[in-house]
Amino acid sequence: MTTFLSPGSVLVADRLLRHGQPPIRCPAAESVLGDLRRRGVTSVGGPLRVFDDPDHPVSFASVLPGTGGQVGLGLSAPADDPAGQAVAATTLATWLAVARPRKVLLASPRSFCAGVERAIEIVRLLLDQRRGPIYVRKQIVHNAHVVADLEAAGAVFVDELDTVPDGATVVFSAHGVSPAVRADAERRGMRVVDATCPLVAKVHAEARRHARRGDTVVLIGHAGHEEIEGTLGEAPERTVLVETVDDVHDLVVEDPARVAYLTQTTLAMDETTEVVEALRTRFPGLRGPASDDICYATTNRQNALKAIADEADLVLVVGSANSSNSRRLVELAHRRGTTAALIDDVGDLRPEWLVDVGVIALTAGASAPSHLVEAVIAALGGLGPVTATEHEIGRETVHFTLPTTVRRS
Ligand code: SF4
């Protein structure tokens, strides 16, 4: 059992094979592979026969205590590739240097929220029932793994409706769309299935209500985010976007007595409170929600991380770079003075982050699948024994019903 190694490439062991002995698993292999790929080294994962491998004549491997017993770290390069051998040797040394026992504090709640679960279920059910292609406008939720899985199952992701044929089935993502997009789909006879999170839809309804009353609607959020584009589209002529307290100071409105505010659902709670307070100071008659529109899932994930971030040497947030609520979690840790990183999966783990790190707080944004968090714990367990403990600040029981157009069989 060997993996063919082309010249110039490095093998990363997913298990070490030793003559007459049971194989040793290498749970950190994906992280080592990610490290090499980031550095531009062609690399491949596979079993590595240690010491007597004719296909991988130069092996660098080590066995160490890990979670649940012995684990291995191993790399190999062809005998006629001294540069590859040097890379294999130094990479092994780098990862071995950060091997140690660790504690992982698991923030809870983490991972999928009710809006994300509903959106993914809608696409999956449509794929099961399909009689033609299922188009999804934009990423259904902001997670590369979720999108790749649904794409593999047959969903066709498009950026805009102009690439969708008239009359086709199209799903609107959890972040919502502007009325102009809905009108375009209707005009072209598309079968629309709306996966907009009900909590985003509620903000749209508030925007319409305030605008109908003649208020200037101040929308607090991040320019360019899909949710903001959709909400802005409800009353573009009456809505202004602000991101910071400075933006509030510069704000010019038609009638200071008729101002209402709304927020993106995935903002940082602390920063949003400051912006709302600045608005109240400038416009004492400000209308809006009791506190803000930040959703329960964003609030819970931020509070759960706050409860453990200070105890950790490093905060790891599983989520994609375009996930707003995931990025807010990283910022939250930074504001509290803890080093933090956003990772899409174990392949993004970097050895330099783990130097002298004994306690890791681990969480995931609302669009990141929980199995990716489990994979991170497993990978860390390939670098020494890991003790993982849940730190639950509360249970989430929110569930959203599916649109009537999508029925469970
Ligand atoms: Fe809905 Fe909040 Fe989840 Fe966004 S993060 S989909 S608003 S529940």
Coordinates of C-alpha atoms and ligand atoms in Angstrom, one line a residue:
M1 CA 0.0 0.0 0.0
T2 CA 1.9 3.0 -1.2
T3 CA 1.1 6.5 -2.7
F4 CA 2.9 7.4 -5.9
L5 CA 5.1 10.3 -5.3
S6 CA 5.9 12.4 -8.4
P7 CA 9.3 14.2 -8.5
G8 CA 9.2 17.5 -6.6
S9 CA 6.3 16.5 -4.3
V10 CA 6.2 15.6 -0.7
L11 CA 4.1 12.9 0.9
V12 CA 2.3 13.7 4.2
A13 CA 1.5 10.5 6.1
D14 CA -2.2 9.9 7.0
R15 CA -0.9 6.8 8.8
L16 CA 2.5 5.3 9.5
L17 CA 2.9 1.7 8.5
R18 CA 5.6 -0.3 10.3
H19 CA 6.6 -3.9 9.5
G20 CA 4.7 -6.3 11.7
Q21 CA 3.0 -3.7 13.8
P22 CA -0.4 -2.0 13.7
P23 CA -0.6 1.3 11.7
I24 CA -0.4 4.5 13.6
R25 CA -2.9 7.2 12.6
C26 CA -1.8 10.7 11.8
P27 CA -4.7 13.0 12.7
A28 CA -2.8 16.2 12.0
A29 CA -2.1 15.2 8.3
E30 CA -4.6 17.6 6.8
S31 CA -3.2 20.5 8.7
V32 CA 0.4 19.6 7.6
L33 CA -0.9 19.3 4.0
G34 CA -2.5 22.7 4.2
D35 CA 0.7 24.2 5.6
L36 CA 2.7 22.8 2.6
R37 CA 0.2 23.9 0.0
R38 CA 0.1 27.4 1.4
R39 CA 3.9 27.5 0.9
G40 CA 3.5 26.3 -2.7
V41 CA 4.8 22.8 -2.1
T42 CA 3.2 20.1 -4.2
S43 CA 2.0 17.6 -1.6
V44 CA -0.2 14.5 -1.3
G45 CA -1.6 12.6 1.6
G46 CA -1.3 8.8 2.0
P47 CA 0.1 6.0 4.0
L48 CA 3.8 6.0 4.7
R49 CA 5.8 2.9 5.3
V50 CA 8.5 4.0 7.8
F51 CA 12.1 2.9 7.4
D52 CA 11.7 0.4 4.6
D53 CA 9.7 2.2 2.0
P54 CA 11.2 1.7 -1.5
D55 CA 8.7 4.2 -3.0
H56 CA 9.4 6.8 -0.4
P57 CA 13.1 6.2 0.4
V58 CA 13.6 9.2 2.6
S59 CA 11.1 9.3 5.4
F60 CA 10.9 11.7 8.3
A61 CA 8.5 10.4 10.9
S62 CA 7.8 10.6 14.6
V63 CA 5.5 8.8 17.0
L64 CA 4.1 10.8 19.9
P65 CA 1.3 10.6 22.5
G66 CA -1.9 12.0 21.2
T67 CA -5.6 11.9 22.0
G68 CA -6.6 8.3 22.6
G69 CA -3.1 6.8 22.2
Q70 CA -0.1 7.1 20.0
V71 CA -0.3 9.3 16.9
G72 CA 2.2 9.9 14.1
L73 CA 3.6 12.7 12.1
G74 CA 5.4 11.7 8.9
L75 CA 6.6 13.2 5.7
S76 CA 8.6 11.8 2.8
A77 CA 10.3 12.9 -0.5
P78 CA 12.0 10.9 -3.3
A79 CA 15.6 10.0 -2.7
D80 CA 16.7 12.0 -5.8
D81 CA 15.0 15.2 -4.5
P82 CA 17.2 16.7 -1.8
A83 CA 15.1 19.9 -1.8
G84 CA 12.0 17.9 -1.1
Q85 CA 13.8 16.0 1.6
A86 CA 14.8 19.2 3.2
V87 CA 11.2 20.5 3.1
A88 CA 10.0 17.2 4.6
A89 CA 12.5 17.3 7.4
T90 CA 12.0 21.0 8.4
T91 CA 8.2 20.6 8.1
L92 CA 8.2 17.7 10.5
A93 CA 10.5 19.6 12.9
T94 CA 8.2 22.6 12.8
W95 CA 5.1 20.6 13.6
L96 CA 6.8 18.5 16.2
A97 CA 7.9 21.7 17.9
V98 CA 4.3 22.7 18.6
A99 CA 3.2 19.2 19.8
R100 CA 2.1 19.3 23.4
P101 CA -1.0 18.4 25.6
R102 CA -3.7 21.0 25.2
K103 CA -7.1 22.0 26.6
V104 CA -9.8 23.0 24.1
L105 CA -12.7 25.1 25.5
L106 CA -15.7 24.7 23.3
A107 CA -18.0 27.6 23.0
S108 CA -21.6 26.7 23.0
P109 CA -23.8 27.5 21.2
R110 CA -21.7 27.4 18.0
S111 CA -22.2 26.3 14.4
F112 CA -25.5 26.2 12.5
C113 CA -28.3 28.5 13.5
A114 CA -32.0 27.9 12.7
G115 CA -31.9 30.1 9.6
V116 CA -28.9 28.3 8.1
E117 CA -30.4 24.9 8.8
R118 CA -33.6 25.9 7.2
A119 CA -31.9 27.3 4.1
I120 CA -29.8 24.2 3.6
E121 CA -32.8 21.9 4.1
I122 CA -34.7 23.9 1.5
V123 CA -32.0 23.3 -1.1
R124 CA -31.6 19.6 -0.2
L125 CA -35.4 19.0 -0.4
L126 CA -35.6 20.7 -3.7
L127 CA -32.7 18.6 -5.0
D128 CA -34.5 15.4 -3.8
Q129 CA -37.7 16.5 -5.5
R130 CA -36.2 18.0 -8.6
R131 CA -37.5 17.7 -12.1
G132 CA -35.0 20.2 -13.5
P133 CA -31.9 22.2 -12.4
I134 CA -32.1 23.9 -9.0
Y135 CA -30.5 27.3 -9.2
V136 CA -29.4 29.2 -6.1
R137 CA -28.8 32.9 -6.3
K138 CA -25.6 33.7 -4.3
Q139 CA -24.1 31.3 -1.7
I140 CA -27.1 29.8 0.1
V141 CA -25.2 30.6 3.3
H142 CA -21.6 32.0 3.6
N143 CA -19.7 28.8 4.0
A144 CA -17.4 27.3 1.4
H145 CA -18.0 23.7 2.6
V146 CA -21.8 24.0 2.6
V147 CA -21.7 25.4 -0.9
A148 CA -19.3 22.8 -2.2
D149 CA -21.4 20.0 -0.7
L150 CA -24.6 21.3 -2.3
E151 CA -22.9 21.9 -5.6
A152 CA -21.7 18.3 -5.5
A153 CA -25.3 17.2 -4.9
G154 CA -26.4 19.1 -8.1
A155 CA -27.3 22.7 -7.0
V156 CA -26.2 25.4 -9.5
F157 CA -25.0 28.5 -7.8
V158 CA -25.2 31.8 -9.7
D159 CA -24.3 35.3 -8.8
E160 CA -27.3 37.0 -10.5
L161 CA -30.5 35.9 -12.2
D162 CA -29.3 36.8 -15.7
T163 CA -27.6 33.4 -15.9
V164 CA -30.8 31.6 -14.9
P165 CA -33.2 30.5 -17.7
D166 CA -36.8 31.9 -17.7
G167 CA -39.2 29.6 -15.8
A168 CA -36.5 27.8 -13.9
T169 CA -36.5 27.0 -10.2
V170 CA -34.4 29.5 -8.2
V171 CA -33.7 29.7 -4.5
F172 CA -33.0 33.0 -2.8
S173 CA -30.3 32.7 -0.2
A174 CA -30.6 33.1 3.6
H175 CA -29.4 36.7 3.4
G176 CA -32.4 37.9 1.5
V177 CA -32.9 39.8 -1.7
S178 CA -34.1 43.3 -2.7
P179 CA -37.6 43.7 -4.1
A180 CA -36.0 44.4 -7.5
V181 CA -34.6 40.9 -7.6
R182 CA -38.0 39.4 -6.7
A183 CA -39.7 41.5 -9.4
D184 CA -37.1 40.3 -12.0
A185 CA -37.7 36.6 -11.1
E186 CA -41.5 37.1 -11.3
R187 CA -41.3 38.9 -14.6
R188 CA -39.3 36.0 -16.1
G189 CA -41.7 33.4 -14.8
M190 CA -39.3 31.7 -12.4
R191 CA -40.4 29.4 -9.6
V192 CA -39.0 31.1 -6.6
V193 CA -38.3 29.3 -3.3
D194 CA -37.3 31.9 -0.7
A195 CA -34.7 30.7 1.8
T196 CA -34.4 34.2 3.4
C197 CA -34.0 33.8 7.1
P198 CA -37.3 34.9 8.8
L199 CA -35.2 37.2 11.0
V200 CA -33.8 38.9 8.0
A201 CA -37.3 39.1 6.5
K202 CA -38.4 40.8 9.7
V203 CA -35.8 43.6 9.2
H204 CA -37.1 44.0 5.6
A205 CA -40.6 44.4 7.0
E206 CA -39.4 47.1 9.5
A207 CA -37.6 48.9 6.7
R208 CA -40.9 49.1 4.6
R209 CA -42.9 50.2 7.7
H210 CA -40.5 53.0 8.6
A211 CA -40.2 54.2 5.0
R212 CA -44.0 54.2 4.5
R213 CA -44.2 56.5 7.6
G214 CA -41.9 58.9 5.9
D215 CA -38.9 58.3 8.2
T216 CA -35.3 58.4 7.1
V217 CA -34.2 54.8 7.7
V218 CA -30.6 54.6 9.1
L219 CA -29.4 51.1 8.4
I220 CA -26.4 50.0 10.5
G221 CA -24.3 47.4 8.7
H222 CA -21.4 46.6 6.4
A223 CA -21.5 48.0 2.9
G224 CA -21.5 45.4 0.2
H225 CA -22.8 42.6 2.4
E226 CA -25.7 40.7 0.6
E227 CA -28.0 41.2 3.6
I228 CA -27.4 44.9 3.5
E229 CA -28.0 45.1 -0.3
G230 CA -31.3 43.3 0.1
T231 CA -32.5 45.5 3.0
L232 CA -31.4 48.7 1.3
G233 CA -33.4 47.7 -1.7
E234 CA -36.7 47.9 0.3
A235 CA -36.6 51.7 0.3
P236 CA -33.5 52.9 -1.4
E237 CA -34.6 56.5 -1.6
R238 CA -35.3 56.7 2.1
T239 CA -32.4 54.6 3.5
V240 CA -28.9 55.6 4.5
L241 CA -26.2 53.1 5.5
V242 CA -23.8 53.8 8.4
E243 CA -21.0 51.6 9.7
T244 CA -19.4 53.5 12.5
V245 CA -20.0 56.2 15.1
D246 CA -18.1 58.6 12.8
D247 CA -20.6 57.9 10.0
V248 CA -23.3 59.0 12.4
H249 CA -21.6 62.3 13.1
D250 CA -21.5 63.0 9.4
L251 CA -25.1 62.0 8.7
V252 CA -27.4 64.4 6.9
V253 CA -31.1 63.6 7.1
E254 CA -34.2 65.3 5.7
D255 CA -36.0 65.7 9.1
P256 CA -34.1 65.0 12.3
A257 CA -37.5 64.3 14.1
R258 CA -38.3 61.5 11.7
V259 CA -35.4 59.0 11.9
A260 CA -35.6 55.3 12.4
Y261 CA -32.8 52.7 12.6
L262 CA -32.3 49.1 11.7
T263 CA -29.3 46.8 11.9
Q264 CA -27.8 44.0 10.0
T265 CA -28.5 40.7 11.9
T266 CA -24.9 39.6 12.3
L267 CA -23.1 42.7 13.8
A268 CA -20.9 42.9 16.8
M269 CA -23.1 43.7 19.8
D270 CA -20.8 46.1 21.6
E271 CA -19.9 48.2 18.5
T272 CA -23.6 48.3 17.4
T273 CA -24.6 49.6 20.8
E274 CA -22.2 52.5 20.5
V275 CA -23.5 53.4 17.0
V276 CA -27.2 53.3 18.3
E277 CA -26.2 55.5 21.2
A278 CA -24.6 58.0 18.9
L279 CA -27.8 58.0 16.8
R280 CA -30.0 58.5 19.9
T281 CA -27.8 61.4 21.0
R282 CA -28.1 63.1 17.6
F283 CA -31.8 62.2 17.0
P284 CA -33.6 61.9 20.4
G285 CA -36.8 60.9 18.7
L286 CA -35.1 57.9 17.1
R287 CA -37.4 55.0 16.3
G288 CA -36.3 51.4 16.0
P289 CA -36.2 48.0 17.7
A290 CA -36.0 47.8 21.5
S291 CA -32.2 47.2 21.3
D292 CA -31.2 46.2 17.8
D293 CA -31.9 43.6 15.1
I294 CA -28.9 41.4 15.9
C295 CA -30.3 37.9 15.8
Y296 CA -30.4 35.4 18.7
A297 CA -27.7 33.2 17.0
T298 CA -25.2 36.0 16.6
T299 CA -25.8 37.2 20.1
N300 CA -25.5 33.7 21.6
R301 CA -22.3 32.9 19.7
Q302 CA -20.7 36.2 20.8
N303 CA -21.7 35.7 24.4
A304 CA -20.5 32.1 24.4
L305 CA -17.1 33.1 23.1
K306 CA -16.9 36.0 25.6
A307 CA -17.4 33.5 28.4
I308 CA -14.2 31.6 27.5
A309 CA -12.0 33.9 25.3
D310 CA -10.1 35.4 28.3
E311 CA -9.0 32.0 29.5
A312 CA -7.5 31.0 26.2
D313 CA -4.1 31.5 24.6
L314 CA -5.7 31.3 21.2
V315 CA -9.2 31.6 19.8
L316 CA -10.0 29.6 16.7
V317 CA -13.2 30.4 14.8
V318 CA -14.4 28.0 12.2
G319 CA -16.1 29.8 9.4
S320 CA -15.5 31.3 5.9
A321 CA -13.9 34.7 5.3
N322 CA -17.2 36.1 3.9
S323 CA -19.2 35.0 6.9
S324 CA -20.1 38.2 8.8
N325 CA -20.9 36.6 12.1
S326 CA -17.7 34.5 12.0
R327 CA -15.6 37.5 11.4
R328 CA -17.3 39.3 14.3
L329 CA -16.2 36.5 16.6
V330 CA -12.6 36.9 15.6
E331 CA -12.8 40.7 16.2
L332 CA -14.5 40.1 19.6
A333 CA -11.5 37.9 20.7
H334 CA -9.0 40.6 19.4
R335 CA -10.8 43.3 21.3
R336 CA -10.4 41.2 24.4
G337 CA -6.7 40.9 23.8
T338 CA -6.7 37.3 22.7
T339 CA -5.0 36.1 19.5
A340 CA -7.6 34.7 17.2
A341 CA -7.8 33.3 13.7
L342 CA -10.6 32.4 11.3
I343 CA -10.2 29.0 9.6
D344 CA -12.3 27.4 7.0
D345 CA -11.2 23.9 8.1
V346 CA -8.2 22.1 9.6
G347 CA -6.1 22.8 6.5
D348 CA -5.9 26.4 7.6
L349 CA -4.3 25.6 10.9
R350 CA -0.8 27.1 11.1
P351 CA 2.0 25.8 13.3
E352 CA 3.1 29.3 14.2
W353 CA -0.3 30.0 15.9
L354 CA 0.3 27.0 18.2
V355 CA 3.7 28.0 19.7
D356 CA 3.3 28.0 23.5
V357 CA -0.4 27.6 23.2
G358 CA -1.9 25.3 25.8
V359 CA -5.5 26.5 25.9
I360 CA -7.6 27.0 22.8
A361 CA -11.1 28.5 22.7
L362 CA -12.9 27.0 19.8
T363 CA -16.1 28.1 18.2
A364 CA -17.8 28.3 14.8
G365 CA -19.9 30.9 13.0
A366 CA -23.6 30.2 12.4
S367 CA -23.0 29.0 8.8
A368 CA -20.1 26.6 9.7
P369 CA -21.0 22.8 9.9
S370 CA -20.2 21.3 13.3
H371 CA -18.2 18.4 11.8
L372 CA -15.6 20.9 10.9
V373 CA -15.2 21.8 14.6
E374 CA -14.8 18.1 15.4
A375 CA -12.2 17.8 12.8
V376 CA -10.2 20.6 14.4
I377 CA -10.3 18.8 17.8
A378 CA -9.1 15.6 16.0
A379 CA -6.3 17.4 14.2
L380 CA -5.1 19.0 17.4
G381 CA -5.2 15.6 19.0
G382 CA -2.6 14.6 16.4
L383 CA -0.2 17.1 18.1
G384 CA -0.6 15.8 21.6
P385 CA -3.4 14.7 23.9
V386 CA -6.4 17.1 23.9
T387 CA -9.0 17.6 26.6
A388 CA -12.1 19.2 25.2
T389 CA -14.8 20.7 27.4
E390 CA -18.1 22.2 26.5
H391 CA -18.9 25.7 27.9
E392 CA -22.6 26.1 27.3
I393 CA -24.2 29.4 28.1
G394 CA -27.6 28.3 27.0
R395 CA -29.6 26.0 24.7
E396 CA -31.0 27.1 21.4
T397 CA -34.5 25.8 20.6
V398 CA -35.3 28.1 17.7
H399 CA -36.7 26.3 14.7
F400 CA -38.1 27.9 11.5
T401 CA -40.8 26.2 9.4
L402 CA -40.1 25.5 5.8
P403 CA -41.8 27.6 3.1
T404 CA -45.1 26.1 2.0
T405 CA -43.8 25.5 -1.5
V406 CA -41.3 23.0 -0.1
R407 CA -42.8 20.0 1.6
R408 CA -41.1 17.2 3.3
S409 CA -42.1 14.0 1.6
Ligands
SF4_1 FE1 -31.0 34.0 10.6 FE2 -29.3 34.9 12.4 FE3 -28.8 32.6 11.3 FE4 -28.5 34.9 9.9 S1 -27.3 34.2 11.7 S2 -29.5 33.0 9.2 S3 -30.2 36.1 10.8 S4 -30.6 33.1 12.6

